[in-house]
Amino acid sequence: MNFRCFSVILGFAACLNLTSCGNSSVISLDYVPQNGRMLRGTPDFAVGEFKDKRGEQSQTLGHVRLPIGPSVDTIQTRLPVSDVVRNAFGYALESRGMLATDVKGRFILTGEIQDLRSQLLVHPYGYARIRVNVVEATSGRVLFTHVYEGERQSNAFRPGSGSPVPVLRELTSRALQDCVDRALDDTRMRQQIGAGVDDRPRYTPGML
């Protein structure tokens, strides 16, 4: 799969109006590379399976609820959450120059999605918690494992101010991205597995 298509595959939300979409809104999450803030590396990684252990339906992210009463909307992803997370890691690796050019690479990223959700009760909220494993491709040994988290929250939602779905999409996208970035830029992980770091200066617009 071409991870450059990630932001296209996971495009903008299809349903932004709670009333017109009934009780379900389908959103897409994105990954926005933070140039100059990412720790680049060598192309030694492939992306394996990220198992969905959340105990939710495969495309359910969460619910919009009123302070009193049942949920008024269910937030869902276009793709299964396991694919969303796998794509995010693939695109993040590619953005860092770390995605292997061959089929396997030296290391394979796998993991478990312990939590990934959007919710609204009073404050719009996005949260991600993922266990990331670095597996040696030749032996299948787990060389490193750690749980990473990302969390974003905005100001209290004011009823009548419009749909909260775009805000929830942005918060959850950034929470997932924080989780992915912390995993891939973890210097402990790179040191433990002996992964290369590409620290050569790179041209950016405006550099002389």
PDB file of N, CA, C and O in Angstrom, residues 123-149:
ATOM      1  N   HIS A 123     -16.931  18.392  27.408  1.00  0.00           N
ATOM      2  CA  HIS A 123     -15.790  18.802  26.592  1.00  0.00           C
ATOM      3  C   HIS A 123     -15.570  17.794  25.461  1.00  0.00           C
ATOM      4  O   HIS A 123     -15.566  16.589  25.702  1.00  0.00           O
ATOM      5  N   PRO A 124     -15.361  18.260  24.223  1.00  0.00           N
ATOM      6  CA  PRO A 124     -14.924  17.354  23.158  1.00  0.00           C
ATOM      7  C   PRO A 124     -13.553  16.780  23.512  1.00  0.00           C
ATOM      8  O   PRO A 124     -12.666  17.501  23.978  1.00  0.00           O
ATOM      9  N   TYR A 125     -13.364  15.489  23.254  1.00  0.00           N
ATOM     10  CA  TYR A 125     -12.194  14.796  23.778  1.00  0.00           C
ATOM     11  C   TYR A 125     -11.768  13.710  22.803  1.00  0.00           C
ATOM     12  O   TYR A 125     -12.598  12.991  22.238  1.00  0.00           O
ATOM     13  N   GLY A 126     -10.450  13.592  22.590  1.00  0.00           N
ATOM     14  CA  GLY A 126      -9.884  12.520  21.794  1.00  0.00           C
ATOM     15  C   GLY A 126      -8.758  11.854  22.557  1.00  0.00           C
ATOM     16  O   GLY A 126      -7.955  12.529  23.216  1.00  0.00           O
ATOM     17  N   TYR A 127      -8.689  10.531  22.476  1.00  0.00           N
ATOM     18  CA  TYR A 127      -7.696   9.799  23.268  1.00  0.00           C
ATOM     19  C   TYR A 127      -7.214   8.580  22.490  1.00  0.00           C
ATOM     20  O   TYR A 127      -7.991   7.906  21.803  1.00  0.00           O
ATOM     21  N   ALA A 128      -5.924   8.283  22.598  1.00  0.00           N
ATOM     22  CA  ALA A 128      -5.337   7.095  21.987  1.00  0.00           C
ATOM     23  C   ALA A 128      -4.364   6.454  22.959  1.00  0.00           C
ATOM     24  O   ALA A 128      -3.595   7.152  23.634  1.00  0.00           O
ATOM     25  N   ARG A 129      -4.413   5.144  23.056  1.00  0.00           N
ATOM     26  CA  ARG A 129      -3.425   4.379  23.830  1.00  0.00           C
ATOM     27  C   ARG A 129      -3.128   3.100  23.053  1.00  0.00           C
ATOM     28  O   ARG A 129      -4.014   2.294  22.807  1.00  0.00           O
ATOM     29  N   ILE A 130      -1.854   2.959  22.664  1.00  0.00           N
ATOM     30  CA  ILE A 130      -1.456   1.859  21.785  1.00  0.00           C
ATOM     31  C   ILE A 130      -0.180   1.209  22.313  1.00  0.00           C
ATOM     32  O   ILE A 130       0.788   1.909  22.629  1.00  0.00           O
ATOM     33  N   ARG A 131      -0.197  -0.113  22.405  1.00  0.00           N
ATOM     34  CA  ARG A 131       1.047  -0.835  22.681  1.00  0.00           C
ATOM     35  C   ARG A 131       1.754  -1.086  21.361  1.00  0.00           C
ATOM     36  O   ARG A 131       1.163  -1.632  20.423  1.00  0.00           O
ATOM     37  N   VAL A 132       3.007  -0.664  21.296  1.00  0.00           N
ATOM     38  CA  VAL A 132       3.794  -0.800  20.068  1.00  0.00           C
ATOM     39  C   VAL A 132       4.915  -1.806  20.313  1.00  0.00           C
ATOM     40  O   VAL A 132       5.664  -1.689  21.293  1.00  0.00           O
ATOM     41  N   ASN A 133       5.015  -2.769  19.427  1.00  0.00           N
ATOM     42  CA  ASN A 133       6.080  -3.769  19.480  1.00  0.00           C
ATOM     43  C   ASN A 133       7.001  -3.585  18.280  1.00  0.00           C
ATOM     44  O   ASN A 133       6.526  -3.360  17.161  1.00  0.00           O
ATOM     45  N   VAL A 134       8.301  -3.700  18.518  1.00  0.00           N
ATOM     46  CA  VAL A 134       9.269  -3.732  17.423  1.00  0.00           C
ATOM     47  C   VAL A 134       9.785  -5.161  17.327  1.00  0.00           C
ATOM     48  O   VAL A 134      10.395  -5.680  18.262  1.00  0.00           O
ATOM     49  N   VAL A 135       9.498  -5.792  16.199  1.00  0.00           N
ATOM     50  CA  VAL A 135       9.820  -7.208  15.999  1.00  0.00           C
ATOM     51  C   VAL A 135      10.968  -7.332  15.009  1.00  0.00           C
ATOM     52  O   VAL A 135      10.982  -6.660  13.964  1.00  0.00           O
ATOM     53  N   GLU A 136      11.931  -8.179  15.333  1.00  0.00           N
ATOM     54  CA  GLU A 136      13.017  -8.467  14.402  1.00  0.00           C
ATOM     55  C   GLU A 136      12.477  -9.339  13.285  1.00  0.00           C
ATOM     56  O   GLU A 136      11.929 -10.422  13.528  1.00  0.00           O
ATOM     57  N   ALA A 137      12.618  -8.875  12.043  1.00  0.00           N
ATOM     58  CA  ALA A 137      11.989  -9.562  10.917  1.00  0.00           C
ATOM     59  C   ALA A 137      12.536 -10.969  10.713  1.00  0.00           C
ATOM     60  O   ALA A 137      11.785 -11.895  10.394  1.00  0.00           O
ATOM     61  N   THR A 138      13.826 -11.155  10.895  1.00  0.00           N
ATOM     62  CA  THR A 138      14.426 -12.455  10.586  1.00  0.00           C
ATOM     63  C   THR A 138      14.098 -13.524  11.617  1.00  0.00           C
ATOM     64  O   THR A 138      13.944 -14.696  11.286  1.00  0.00           O
ATOM     65  N   SER A 139      13.963 -13.125  12.877  1.00  0.00           N
ATOM     66  CA  SER A 139      13.761 -14.110  13.941  1.00  0.00           C
ATOM     67  C   SER A 139      12.356 -14.098  14.538  1.00  0.00           C
ATOM     68  O   SER A 139      11.946 -15.067  15.182  1.00  0.00           O
ATOM     69  N   GLY A 140      11.635 -13.003  14.373  1.00  0.00           N
ATOM     70  CA  GLY A 140      10.321 -12.885  15.000  1.00  0.00           C
ATOM     71  C   GLY A 140      10.383 -12.487  16.458  1.00  0.00           C
ATOM     72  O   GLY A 140       9.345 -12.428  17.127  1.00  0.00           O
ATOM     73  N   ARG A 141      11.572 -12.185  16.968  1.00  0.00           N
ATOM     74  CA  ARG A 141      11.708 -11.787  18.368  1.00  0.00           C
ATOM     75  C   ARG A 141      11.205 -10.367  18.573  1.00  0.00           C
ATOM     76  O   ARG A 141      11.441  -9.491  17.746  1.00  0.00           O
ATOM     77  N   VAL A 142      10.534 -10.151  19.709  1.00  0.00           N
ATOM     78  CA  VAL A 142      10.124  -8.804  20.093  1.00  0.00           C
ATOM     79  C   VAL A 142      11.309  -8.124  20.765  1.00  0.00           C
ATOM     80  O   VAL A 142      11.737  -8.519  21.844  1.00  0.00           O
ATOM     81  N   LEU A 143      11.840  -7.102  20.125  1.00  0.00           N
ATOM     82  CA  LEU A 143      13.021  -6.413  20.629  1.00  0.00           C
ATOM     83  C   LEU A 143      12.666  -5.271  21.577  1.00  0.00           C
ATOM     84  O   LEU A 143      13.477  -4.891  22.427  1.00  0.00           O
ATOM     85  N   PHE A 144      11.472  -4.740  21.427  1.00  0.00           N
ATOM     86  CA  PHE A 144      11.061  -3.598  22.257  1.00  0.00           C
ATOM     87  C   PHE A 144       9.545  -3.557  22.276  1.00  0.00           C
ATOM     88  O   PHE A 144       8.880  -3.832  21.274  1.00  0.00           O
ATOM     89  N   THR A 145       8.990  -3.209  23.435  1.00  0.00           N
ATOM     90  CA  THR A 145       7.547  -3.030  23.544  1.00  0.00           C
ATOM     91  C   THR A 145       7.254  -1.954  24.582  1.00  0.00           C
ATOM     92  O   THR A 145       7.925  -1.880  25.618  1.00  0.00           O
ATOM     93  N   HIS A 146       6.286  -1.119  24.281  1.00  0.00           N
ATOM     94  CA  HIS A 146       5.933  -0.039  25.196  1.00  0.00           C
ATOM     95  C   HIS A 146       4.544   0.481  24.827  1.00  0.00           C
ATOM     96  O   HIS A 146       4.120   0.390  23.679  1.00  0.00           O
ATOM     97  N   VAL A 147       3.848   1.025  25.833  1.00  0.00           N
ATOM     98  CA  VAL A 147       2.527   1.612  25.613  1.00  0.00           C
ATOM     99  C   VAL A 147       2.672   3.124  25.515  1.00  0.00           C
ATOM    100  O   VAL A 147       3.281   3.760  26.382  1.00  0.00           O
ATOM    101  N   TYR A 148       2.103   3.699  24.449  1.00  0.00           N
ATOM    102  CA  TYR A 148       2.155   5.142  24.228  1.00  0.00           C
ATOM    103  C   TYR A 148       0.741   5.706  24.231  1.00  0.00           C
ATOM    104  O   TYR A 148      -0.217   5.028  23.843  1.00  0.00           O
ATOM    105  N   GLU A 149       0.643   6.973  24.655  1.00  0.00           N
ATOM    106  CA  GLU A 149      -0.655   7.617  24.758  1.00  0.00           C
ATOM    107  C   GLU A 149      -0.648   8.983  24.075  1.00  0.00           C
ATOM    108  O   GLU A 149       0.395   9.619  23.942  1.00  0.00           O
TER     109      GLU A 149
END
